[in-house]
GROMACS .gro file of C-alpha atoms in nm:
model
  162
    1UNK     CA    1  -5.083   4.898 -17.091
    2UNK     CA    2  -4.841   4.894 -16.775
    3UNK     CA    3  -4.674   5.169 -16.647
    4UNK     CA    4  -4.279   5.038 -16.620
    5UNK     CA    5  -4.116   5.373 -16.550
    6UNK     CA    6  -3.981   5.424 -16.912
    7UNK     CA    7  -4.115   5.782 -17.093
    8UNK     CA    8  -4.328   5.730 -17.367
    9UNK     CA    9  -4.686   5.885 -17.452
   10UNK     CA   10  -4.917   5.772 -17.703
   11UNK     CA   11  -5.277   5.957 -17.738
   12UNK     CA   12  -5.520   6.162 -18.002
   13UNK     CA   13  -5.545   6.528 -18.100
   14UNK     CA   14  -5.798   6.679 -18.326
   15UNK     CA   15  -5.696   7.047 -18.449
   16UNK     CA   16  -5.774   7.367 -18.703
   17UNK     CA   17  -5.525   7.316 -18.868
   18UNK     CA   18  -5.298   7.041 -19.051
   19UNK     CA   19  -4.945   7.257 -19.082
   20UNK     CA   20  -5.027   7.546 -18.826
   21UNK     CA   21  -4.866   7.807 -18.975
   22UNK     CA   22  -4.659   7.912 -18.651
   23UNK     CA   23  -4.545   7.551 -18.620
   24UNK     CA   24  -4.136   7.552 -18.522
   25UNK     CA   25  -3.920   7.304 -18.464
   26UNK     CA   26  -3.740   7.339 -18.142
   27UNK     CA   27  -3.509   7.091 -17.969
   28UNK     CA   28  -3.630   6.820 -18.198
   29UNK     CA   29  -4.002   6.954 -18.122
   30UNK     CA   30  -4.255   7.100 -18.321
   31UNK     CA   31  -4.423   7.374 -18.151
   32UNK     CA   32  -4.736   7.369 -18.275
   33UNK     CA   33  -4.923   7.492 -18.016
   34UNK     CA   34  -5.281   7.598 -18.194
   35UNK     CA   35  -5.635   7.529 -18.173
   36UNK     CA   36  -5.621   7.181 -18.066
   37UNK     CA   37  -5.748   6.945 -17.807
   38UNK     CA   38  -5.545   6.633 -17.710
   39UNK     CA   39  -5.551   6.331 -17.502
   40UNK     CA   40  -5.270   6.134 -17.441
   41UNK     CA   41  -5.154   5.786 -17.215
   42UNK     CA   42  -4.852   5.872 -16.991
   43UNK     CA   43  -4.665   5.505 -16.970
   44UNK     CA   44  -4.367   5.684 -16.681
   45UNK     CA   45  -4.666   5.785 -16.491
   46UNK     CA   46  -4.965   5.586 -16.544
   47UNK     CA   47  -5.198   5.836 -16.606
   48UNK     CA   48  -5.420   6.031 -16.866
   49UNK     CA   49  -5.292   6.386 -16.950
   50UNK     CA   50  -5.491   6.658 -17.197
   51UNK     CA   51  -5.424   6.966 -17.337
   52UNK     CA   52  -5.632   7.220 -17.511
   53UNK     CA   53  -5.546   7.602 -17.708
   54UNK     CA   54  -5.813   7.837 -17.835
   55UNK     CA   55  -5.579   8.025 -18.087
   56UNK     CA   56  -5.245   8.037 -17.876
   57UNK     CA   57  -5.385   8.045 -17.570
   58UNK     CA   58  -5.385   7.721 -17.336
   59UNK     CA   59  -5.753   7.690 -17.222
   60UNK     CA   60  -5.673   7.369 -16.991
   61UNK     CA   61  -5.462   7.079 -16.936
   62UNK     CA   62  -5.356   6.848 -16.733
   63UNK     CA   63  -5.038   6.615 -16.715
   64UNK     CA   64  -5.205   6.351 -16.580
   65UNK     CA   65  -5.515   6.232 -16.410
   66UNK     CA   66  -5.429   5.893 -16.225
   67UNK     CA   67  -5.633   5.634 -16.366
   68UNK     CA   68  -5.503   5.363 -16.144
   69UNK     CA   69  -5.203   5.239 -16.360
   70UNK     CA   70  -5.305   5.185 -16.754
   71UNK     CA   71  -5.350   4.821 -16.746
   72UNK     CA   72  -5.722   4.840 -16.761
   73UNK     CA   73  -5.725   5.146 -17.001
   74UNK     CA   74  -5.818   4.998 -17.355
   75UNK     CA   75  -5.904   5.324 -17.554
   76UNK     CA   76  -5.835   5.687 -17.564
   77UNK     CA   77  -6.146   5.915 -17.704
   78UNK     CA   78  -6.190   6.281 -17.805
   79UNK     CA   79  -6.576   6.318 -17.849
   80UNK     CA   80  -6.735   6.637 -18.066
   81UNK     CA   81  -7.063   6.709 -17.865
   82UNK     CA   82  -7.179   6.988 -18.005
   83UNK     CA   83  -7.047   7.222 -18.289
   84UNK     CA   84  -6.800   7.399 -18.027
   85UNK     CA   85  -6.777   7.105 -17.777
   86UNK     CA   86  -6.592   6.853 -17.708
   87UNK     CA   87  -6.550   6.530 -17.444
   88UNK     CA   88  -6.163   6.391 -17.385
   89UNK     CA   89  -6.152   6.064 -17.149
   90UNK     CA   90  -6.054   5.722 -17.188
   91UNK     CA   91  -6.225   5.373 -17.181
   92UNK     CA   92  -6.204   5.051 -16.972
   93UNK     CA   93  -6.390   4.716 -16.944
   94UNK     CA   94  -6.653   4.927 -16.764
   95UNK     CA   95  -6.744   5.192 -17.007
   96UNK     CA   96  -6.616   5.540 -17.083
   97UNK     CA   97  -6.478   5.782 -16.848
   98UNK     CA   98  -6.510   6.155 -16.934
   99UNK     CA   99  -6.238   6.377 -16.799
  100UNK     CA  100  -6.287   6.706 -16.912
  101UNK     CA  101  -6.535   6.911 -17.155
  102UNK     CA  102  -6.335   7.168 -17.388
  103UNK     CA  103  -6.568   7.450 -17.512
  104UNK     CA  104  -6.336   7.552 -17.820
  105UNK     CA  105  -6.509   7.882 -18.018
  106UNK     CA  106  -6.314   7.775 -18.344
  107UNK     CA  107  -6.570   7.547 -18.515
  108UNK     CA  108  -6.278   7.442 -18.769
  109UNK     CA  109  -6.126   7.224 -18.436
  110UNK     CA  110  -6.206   6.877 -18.573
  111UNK     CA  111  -6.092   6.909 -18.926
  112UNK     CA  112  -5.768   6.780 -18.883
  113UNK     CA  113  -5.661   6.491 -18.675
  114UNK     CA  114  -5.366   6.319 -18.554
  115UNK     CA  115  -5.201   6.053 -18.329
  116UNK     CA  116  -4.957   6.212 -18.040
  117UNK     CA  117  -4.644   6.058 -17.938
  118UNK     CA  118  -4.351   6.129 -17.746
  119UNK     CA  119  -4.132   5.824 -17.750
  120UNK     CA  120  -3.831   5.826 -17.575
  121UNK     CA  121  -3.808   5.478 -17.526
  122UNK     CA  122  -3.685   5.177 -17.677
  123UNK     CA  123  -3.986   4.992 -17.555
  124UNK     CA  124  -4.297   4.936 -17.782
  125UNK     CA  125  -4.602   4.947 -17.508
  126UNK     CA  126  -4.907   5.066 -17.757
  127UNK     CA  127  -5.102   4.981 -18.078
  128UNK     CA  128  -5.301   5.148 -18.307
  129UNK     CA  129  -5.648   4.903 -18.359
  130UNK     CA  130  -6.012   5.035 -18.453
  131UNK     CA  131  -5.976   5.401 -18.546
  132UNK     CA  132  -6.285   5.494 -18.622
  133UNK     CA  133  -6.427   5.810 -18.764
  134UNK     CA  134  -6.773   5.776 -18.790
  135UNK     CA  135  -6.988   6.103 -18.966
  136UNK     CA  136  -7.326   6.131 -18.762
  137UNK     CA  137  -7.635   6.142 -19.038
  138UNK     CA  138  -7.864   6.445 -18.999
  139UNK     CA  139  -8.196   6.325 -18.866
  140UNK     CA  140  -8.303   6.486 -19.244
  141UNK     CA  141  -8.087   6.254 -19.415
  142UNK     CA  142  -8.223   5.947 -19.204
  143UNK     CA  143  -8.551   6.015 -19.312
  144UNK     CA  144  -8.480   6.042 -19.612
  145UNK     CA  145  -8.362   5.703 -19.617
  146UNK     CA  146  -8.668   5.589 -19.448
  147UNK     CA  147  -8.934   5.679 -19.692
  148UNK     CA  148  -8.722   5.570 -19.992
  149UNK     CA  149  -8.740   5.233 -19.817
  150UNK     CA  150  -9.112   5.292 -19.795
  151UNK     CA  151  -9.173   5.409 -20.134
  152UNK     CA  152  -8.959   5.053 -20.232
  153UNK     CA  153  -9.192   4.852 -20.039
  154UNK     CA  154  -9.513   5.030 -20.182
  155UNK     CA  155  -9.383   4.998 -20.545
  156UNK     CA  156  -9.313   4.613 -20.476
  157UNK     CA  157  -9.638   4.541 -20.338
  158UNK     CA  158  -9.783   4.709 -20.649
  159UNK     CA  159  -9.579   4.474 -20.885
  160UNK     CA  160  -9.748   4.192 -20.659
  161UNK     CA  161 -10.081   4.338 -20.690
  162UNK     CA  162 -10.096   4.446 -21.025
   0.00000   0.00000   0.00000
């Protein structure tokens, strides 16, 4: 992704809600700002902005944290850490970059997600390619899955025995 000047953002959000209730539509934009957390590729600028609201209230952001021009940017990521946490960066060739930590009280944050984009170009400069949402097993569920392998092999080498 190059920057070229033209203004177009691209990026993730994860939220409370799906239709926030106090969602309007102003000047062609919904404001919708509500419990969410959001990261987001700035082609005009070449950078990596976020945004975060606890309720209404804005509890950081940032319109963009030069990354050294987008070309080497190959992923945008909004990790849940903990119950009430949460990672926002971006990746490159050379790992993961985290740029902020959001400690968001609201533990529904995270049930609704979404893709961000303000596209006020004619240009097409993104794709959308390996969205992943991966649940996390419970070590108790992991077990679980371990000793019924076990008991499997036990009861086959019965069979064998017997």
């Amino acid at each position: 992704l190059a920057s070229d000047g033209t203004v177009s953002d691209f990026g993730l959000v994860v939220s409370a809600l799906v239709n926030p209730p106090g969602a309007v539509w102003t000047s062609g934009t919904a404001d919708a700002r509500q419990d969410f957390i959001n990261v987001y590729a700035k082609r005009q600028t070449g950078a990596i902005g976020y945004n975060g609201y606890n309720g209404t209230t804005q509890i950081a952001s940032s319109s963009g944290v030069n990354v050294g021009g987008l070309a080497g940017v190959t992923g945008l990521f909004i990790d849940r850490t903990s119950l009430t946490s949460f990672d926002v960066g971006y990746t490159t060739a050379s790992g993961d970059t985290i740029l902020r930590n959001f400690i968001e009280p609201n533990t529904a944050v995270g049930t609704a997600i979404g893709l961000y984009a303000d596209v006020r170009s004619t240009t097409t400069w993104g794709s959308l390619d390996n969205l992943r949402l991966e649940p996390i097993p419970e070590p108790t569920t992991m077990s679980l899955f371990g000793l019924g392998g076990l008991l499997a092999l036990v009861a086959r080498r019965r069979r064998r025995i017997g």
